[in-house]
């Protein structure tokens, strides 16, 4: 949710839809994995589960540091005609990586 708000503020409403698509695809993949029994595999291997959890936490910390160090852009929130130069494919990939690394 916070990622979507940040993308909307940073790139505008139209571009934030791409991030939503990426997060949605990640949720679909997590649901498919759950149906396929990946949860049973992770439950039977605590080391694999811990490794996956640590990698996901490190990735989220990395994204937090990037967001913290990035310059603040006021144009997107104030100008209705603002157009972001970030590609939709990049936003889909970023949304997917955030969604897949943070399973609920």
Coordinates of N, CA, C and O in Angstrom, one line a residue:
X1 N 0.8 -1.2 0.0 CA 0.0 0.0 0.0 C 0.9 1.3 0.0 O 0.6 2.2 -0.7
X2 N 1.9 1.3 0.9 CA 2.8 2.4 0.9 C 3.5 2.6 -0.4 O 3.8 3.7 -0.9
X3 N 3.9 1.5 -1.0 CA 4.6 1.6 -2.3 C 3.7 2.2 -3.4 O 4.1 3.1 -4.1
X4 N 2.4 1.9 -3.4 CA 1.5 2.4 -4.4 C 1.3 3.9 -4.1 O 1.3 4.7 -5.1
X5 N 1.2 4.3 -2.8 CA 1.1 5.8 -2.5 C 2.4 6.5 -3.0 O 2.3 7.6 -3.5
X6 N 3.5 5.9 -2.7 CA 4.8 6.6 -3.1 C 4.9 6.7 -4.6 O 5.3 7.7 -5.2
X7 N 4.5 5.6 -5.4 CA 4.5 5.7 -6.8 C 3.6 6.7 -7.4 O 3.9 7.4 -8.3
X8 N 2.4 6.8 -6.8 CA 1.4 7.8 -7.2 C 1.9 9.2 -7.0 O 1.8 10.1 -7.8
X9 N 2.6 9.4 -5.8 CA 3.1 10.8 -5.5 C 4.3 11.1 -6.4 O 4.5 12.2 -6.8
X10 N 5.1 10.1 -6.7 CA 6.3 10.3 -7.4 C 6.1 10.4 -8.9 O 6.7 11.2 -9.6
X11 N 5.2 9.5 -9.5 CA 5.1 9.4 -10.9 C 3.7 9.8 -11.4 O 3.5 9.7 -12.6
X12 N 2.8 10.0 -10.6 CA 1.4 10.3 -11.0 C 0.5 9.1 -11.0 O 1.0 7.9 -11.0
X13 N -0.8 9.3 -11.1 CA -1.7 8.2 -11.0 C -1.6 7.2 -12.2 O -1.6 6.0 -11.9
X14 N -1.5 7.7 -13.4 CA -1.4 6.8 -14.5 C -0.2 5.8 -14.5 O -0.3 4.7 -14.7
X15 N 0.9 6.4 -14.1 CA 2.1 5.5 -14.0 C 2.1 4.6 -12.8 O 2.6 3.5 -12.8
X16 N 1.4 5.0 -11.7 CA 1.3 4.1 -10.5 C 0.5 2.8 -10.8 O 0.6 1.8 -10.2
X17 N -0.3 2.9 -11.9 CA -1.1 1.7 -12.2 C -0.2 0.5 -12.7 O -0.4 -0.6 -12.4
X18 N 1.0 0.9 -13.3 CA 1.9 -0.1 -13.7 C 2.5 -0.9 -12.4 O 2.7 -2.1 -12.4
X19 N 2.8 -0.1 -11.4 CA 3.2 -0.7 -10.1 C 2.2 -1.6 -9.5 O 2.5 -2.7 -9.0
X20 N 0.9 -1.2 -9.6 CA -0.2 -2.0 -9.2 C -0.3 -3.3 -9.9 O -0.5 -4.4 -9.3
X21 N -0.1 -3.3 -11.2 CA -0.1 -4.5 -12.0 C 1.1 -5.4 -11.6 O 0.8 -6.7 -11.4
X22 N 2.3 -4.9 -11.3 CA 3.4 -5.7 -10.9 C 3.1 -6.4 -9.6 O 3.3 -7.6 -9.4
X23 N 2.5 -5.6 -8.6 CA 2.2 -6.2 -7.3 C 1.1 -7.3 -7.4 O 1.1 -8.3 -6.8
X24 N 0.1 -7.0 -8.3 CA -1.0 -8.0 -8.5 C -0.4 -9.3 -9.1 O -0.8 -10.4 -8.7
X25 N 0.5 -9.2 -10.1 CA 1.1 -10.4 -10.6 C 1.9 -11.2 -9.6 O 1.9 -12.4 -9.6
X26 N 2.6 -10.5 -8.7 CA 3.3 -11.1 -7.6 C 2.3 -11.9 -6.7 O 2.6 -13.0 -6.3
X27 N 1.2 -11.3 -6.4 CA 0.2 -11.9 -5.5 C -0.4 -13.2 -6.2 O -0.6 -14.2 -5.6
X28 N -0.6 -13.1 -7.5 CA -1.1 -14.2 -8.3 C -0.1 -15.4 -8.2 O -0.4 -16.5 -8.1
X29 N 1.2 -15.0 -8.4 CA 2.3 -16.0 -8.3 C 2.3 -16.7 -6.9 O 2.5 -17.9 -6.8
X30 N 2.2 -15.9 -5.9 CA 2.2 -16.4 -4.5 C 1.0 -17.3 -4.3 O 1.1 -18.4 -3.6
X31 N -0.1 -17.0 -4.8 CA -1.3 -17.8 -4.6 C -1.1 -19.1 -5.4 O -1.5 -20.2 -4.9
X32 N -0.6 -19.0 -6.6 CA -0.3 -20.3 -7.4 C 0.7 -21.2 -6.7 O 0.5 -22.4 -6.6
X33 N 1.7 -20.5 -6.1 CA 2.7 -21.3 -5.3 C 2.1 -22.0 -4.1 O 2.4 -23.1 -3.7
X34 N 1.2 -21.3 -3.4 CA 0.5 -21.8 -2.3 C -0.4 -23.0 -2.7 O -0.4 -24.0 -2.0
X35 N -1.1 -22.9 -3.8 CA -1.9 -24.0 -4.3 C -1.1 -25.1 -4.7 O -1.5 -26.3 -4.5
X36 N 0.1 -24.9 -5.2 CA 1.0 -26.0 -5.7 C 1.7 -26.7 -4.5 O 2.3 -27.7 -4.7
X37 N 1.6 -26.1 -3.3 CA 2.2 -26.8 -2.2 C 3.6 -26.3 -1.8 O 4.3 -27.0 -1.1
X38 N 4.0 -25.1 -2.2 CA 5.3 -24.5 -1.8 C 5.3 -24.3 -0.3 O 6.4 -24.5 0.3
X39 N 4.2 -24.0 0.3 CA 4.1 -23.8 1.7 C 4.6 -25.0 2.5 O 5.2 -25.0 3.5
X40 N 4.2 -26.2 2.0 CA 4.6 -27.5 2.6 C 6.1 -27.7 2.6 O 6.7 -28.1 3.5
X41 N 6.6 -27.3 1.4 CA 8.1 -27.5 1.2 C 8.8 -26.5 2.2 O 9.8 -26.9 2.9
X42 N 8.4 -25.3 2.3 CA 9.0 -24.3 3.2 C 8.8 -24.7 4.6 O 9.7 -24.4 5.4
X43 N 7.7 -25.2 5.0 CA 7.4 -25.7 6.4 C 8.3 -26.8 6.7 O 8.7 -27.0 7.9
X44 N 8.6 -27.7 5.8 CA 9.5 -28.9 6.1 C 11.0 -28.5 6.1 O 11.8 -29.3 6.5
X45 N 11.3 -27.4 5.6 CA 12.7 -27.0 5.5 C 12.9 -25.6 6.2 O 12.8 -24.6 5.5
X46 N 13.1 -25.6 7.5 CA 13.3 -24.3 8.1 C 14.5 -23.5 7.6 O 14.4 -22.2 7.6
X47 N 15.5 -24.1 7.2 CA 16.7 -23.4 6.7 C 16.3 -22.6 5.4 O 16.7 -21.5 5.2
X48 N 15.6 -23.3 4.5 CA 15.1 -22.7 3.3 C 14.2 -21.5 3.5 O 14.3 -20.4 2.9
X49 N 13.3 -21.7 4.5 CA 12.4 -20.6 4.9 C 13.1 -19.4 5.4 O 12.8 -18.3 5.1
X50 N 14.1 -19.7 6.3 CA 14.9 -18.6 6.9 C 15.7 -17.8 5.8 O 15.7 -16.6 5.9
X51 N 16.2 -18.6 4.9 CA 17.0 -17.9 3.8 C 16.1 -17.1 3.0 O 16.5 -15.9 2.7
X52 N 14.9 -17.5 2.6 CA 14.0 -16.8 1.9 C 13.5 -15.5 2.6 O 13.4 -14.4 2.1
X53 N 13.3 -15.7 3.9 CA 12.9 -14.6 4.7 C 14.0 -13.5 4.8 O 13.7 -12.3 4.7
X54 N 15.2 -13.9 5.0 CA 16.3 -13.0 5.1 C 16.5 -12.2 3.8 O 16.7 -11.0 3.8
X55 N 16.5 -13.0 2.7 CA 16.7 -12.3 1.4 C 15.6 -11.3 1.1 O 15.8 -10.2 0.7
X56 N 14.3 -11.6 1.5 CA 13.2 -10.7 1.3 C 13.4 -9.5 2.2 O 13.2 -8.3 1.8
X57 N 13.8 -9.7 3.4 CA 14.0 -8.5 4.4 C 15.2 -7.6 3.9 O 15.1 -6.4 3.9
X58 N 16.2 -8.2 3.4 CA 17.4 -7.4 2.9 C 16.9 -6.6 1.6 O 17.3 -5.4 1.5
X59 N 16.1 -7.2 0.8 CA 15.7 -6.5 -0.4 C 14.8 -5.3 0.0 O 14.9 -4.2 -0.5
X60 N 13.9 -5.5 1.0 CA 13.0 -4.4 1.4 C 13.9 -3.3 2.1 O 13.6 -2.1 1.9
X61 N 14.9 -3.7 2.8 CA 15.8 -2.7 3.4 C 16.5 -1.9 2.3 O 16.7 -0.7 2.4
X62 N 17.0 -2.6 1.3 CA 17.6 -1.9 0.2 C 16.7 -0.9 -0.5 O 17.1 0.2 -0.8
X63 N 15.4 -1.3 -0.7 CA 14.5 -0.4 -1.3 C 14.2 0.8 -0.4 O 14.0 1.9 -0.8
X64 N 14.2 0.6 0.9 CA 14.0 1.7 1.9 C 15.1 2.7 1.8 O 14.9 3.9 1.9
X65 N 16.4 2.2 1.7 CA 17.5 3.1 1.7 C 17.5 3.8 0.3 O 17.8 5.0 0.3
X66 N 17.1 3.2 -0.8 CA 17.0 3.9 -2.0 C 16.0 5.0 -1.9 O 16.2 6.1 -2.4
X67 N 14.8 4.7 -1.3 CA 13.7 5.7 -1.2 C 14.2 6.9 -0.3 O 13.9 8.0 -0.6
X68 N 14.9 6.5 0.7 CA 15.4 7.5 1.7 C 16.4 8.5 1.0 O 16.4 9.7 1.3
X69 N 17.3 7.9 0.2 CA 18.3 8.7 -0.4 C 17.9 9.4 -1.7 O 18.6 10.2 -2.3
X70 N 16.7 9.1 -2.3 CA 16.3 9.6 -3.6 C 15.9 11.1 -3.4 O 15.3 11.5 -2.3
X71 N 16.1 11.9 -4.4 CA 15.6 13.3 -4.3 C 14.1 13.4 -4.3 O 13.4 12.6 -4.9
X72 N 13.6 14.4 -3.6 CA 12.2 14.6 -3.5 C 11.7 15.4 -4.8 O 12.3 16.5 -5.1
X73 N 10.7 14.9 -5.4 CA 10.2 15.6 -6.6 C 8.8 16.1 -6.3 O 7.9 15.3 -6.0
X74 N 8.5 17.4 -6.3 CA 7.3 18.0 -6.0 C 6.4 18.1 -7.2 O 5.1 18.1 -7.1
X75 N 6.9 18.0 -8.4 CA 6.1 18.2 -9.6 C 5.0 17.3 -9.7 O 3.9 17.6 -10.2
X76 N 5.1 16.0 -9.4 CA 4.1 15.0 -9.6 C 2.9 15.3 -8.8 O 1.7 15.1 -9.3
X77 N 3.0 15.7 -7.6 CA 1.9 16.0 -6.7 C 1.2 17.2 -7.0 O 0.0 17.4 -6.7
X78 N 1.9 18.2 -7.6 CA 1.3 19.5 -7.8 C 0.8 19.8 -9.2 O -0.2 20.5 -9.4
X79 N 1.4 19.2 -10.2 CA 1.0 19.4 -11.6 C 0.2 18.3 -12.1 O 0.7 17.2 -12.3
X80 N -1.0 18.5 -12.5 CA -1.8 17.5 -13.1 C -1.3 17.0 -14.4 O -1.6 15.9 -14.8
X81 N -0.6 17.8 -15.1 CA 0.0 17.4 -16.4 C 1.3 16.8 -16.4 O 2.0 16.6 -17.4
X82 N 1.8 16.5 -15.2 CA 3.2 16.0 -15.0 C 3.3 14.6 -15.7 O 2.4 13.7 -15.5
X83 N 4.3 14.3 -16.4 CA 4.6 13.0 -17.1 C 5.9 12.5 -16.6 O 6.9 13.2 -16.8
X84 N 5.9 11.4 -16.0 CA 7.1 10.8 -15.5 C 7.9 10.1 -16.7 O 7.3 9.6 -17.6
X85 N 9.2 10.1 -16.6 CA 10.1 9.6 -17.6 C 10.4 8.1 -17.4 O 11.0 7.4 -18.2
X86 N 9.9 7.5 -16.3 CA 10.1 6.1 -15.9 C 9.2 5.3 -16.8 O 8.0 5.5 -16.9
X87 N 9.7 4.2 -17.3 CA 8.9 3.3 -18.2 C 8.0 2.5 -17.4 O 8.2 2.1 -16.2
X88 N 6.9 2.1 -18.0 CA 5.9 1.2 -17.4 C 6.5 -0.1 -17.1 O 6.2 -0.7 -16.0
X89 N 7.3 -0.6 -17.9 CA 7.9 -2.0 -17.7 C 8.8 -1.9 -16.4 O 8.8 -2.9 -15.7
X90 N 9.5 -0.8 -16.2 CA 10.4 -0.7 -15.0 C 9.5 -0.7 -13.8 O 9.8 -1.3 -12.8
X91 N 8.4 0.0 -13.8 CA 7.5 0.1 -12.7 C 6.8 -1.2 -12.4 O 6.6 -1.6 -11.2
X92 N 6.4 -2.0 -13.4 CA 5.8 -3.3 -13.3 C 6.9 -4.2 -12.6 O 6.5 -4.9 -11.6
X93 N 8.1 -4.2 -13.0 CA 9.2 -5.0 -12.5 C 9.4 -4.7 -11.0 O 9.5 -5.6 -10.1
X94 N 9.5 -3.4 -10.7 CA 9.7 -3.0 -9.3 C 8.5 -3.4 -8.4 O 8.7 -3.9 -7.3
X95 N 7.3 -3.2 -8.9 CA 6.1 -3.6 -8.1 C 6.1 -5.1 -7.9 O 5.7 -5.6 -6.8
X96 N 6.5 -5.9 -8.9 CA 6.5 -7.3 -8.8 C 7.5 -7.7 -7.8 O 7.3 -8.6 -6.9
X97 N 8.7 -7.1 -7.8 CA 9.8 -7.5 -6.9 C 9.4 -7.2 -5.4 O 9.7 -7.9 -4.5
X98 N 8.7 -6.0 -5.2 CA 8.3 -5.7 -3.9 C 7.2 -6.7 -3.4 O 7.2 -7.1 -2.3
X99 N 6.3 -7.0 -4.3 CA 5.2 -7.9 -4.0 C 5.6 -9.3 -3.7 O 5.2 -9.9 -2.7
X100 N 6.6 -9.8 -4.5 CA 7.0 -11.2 -4.3 C 8.0 -11.3 -3.1 O 8.1 -12.4 -2.5
X101 N 8.7 -10.2 -2.7 CA 9.6 -10.3 -1.6 C 8.9 -10.0 -0.3 O 9.5 -10.2 0.8
X102 N 7.6 -9.7 -0.3 CA 6.9 -9.4 1.0 C 5.6 -10.2 1.0 O 4.6 -9.6 1.1
X103 N 5.7 -11.5 1.1 CA 4.5 -12.3 1.1 C 3.9 -12.1 2.5 O 4.5 -12.1 3.5
X104 N 2.6 -12.0 2.5 CA 1.8 -11.9 3.8 C 1.6 -13.2 4.4 O 0.9 -13.7 4.9

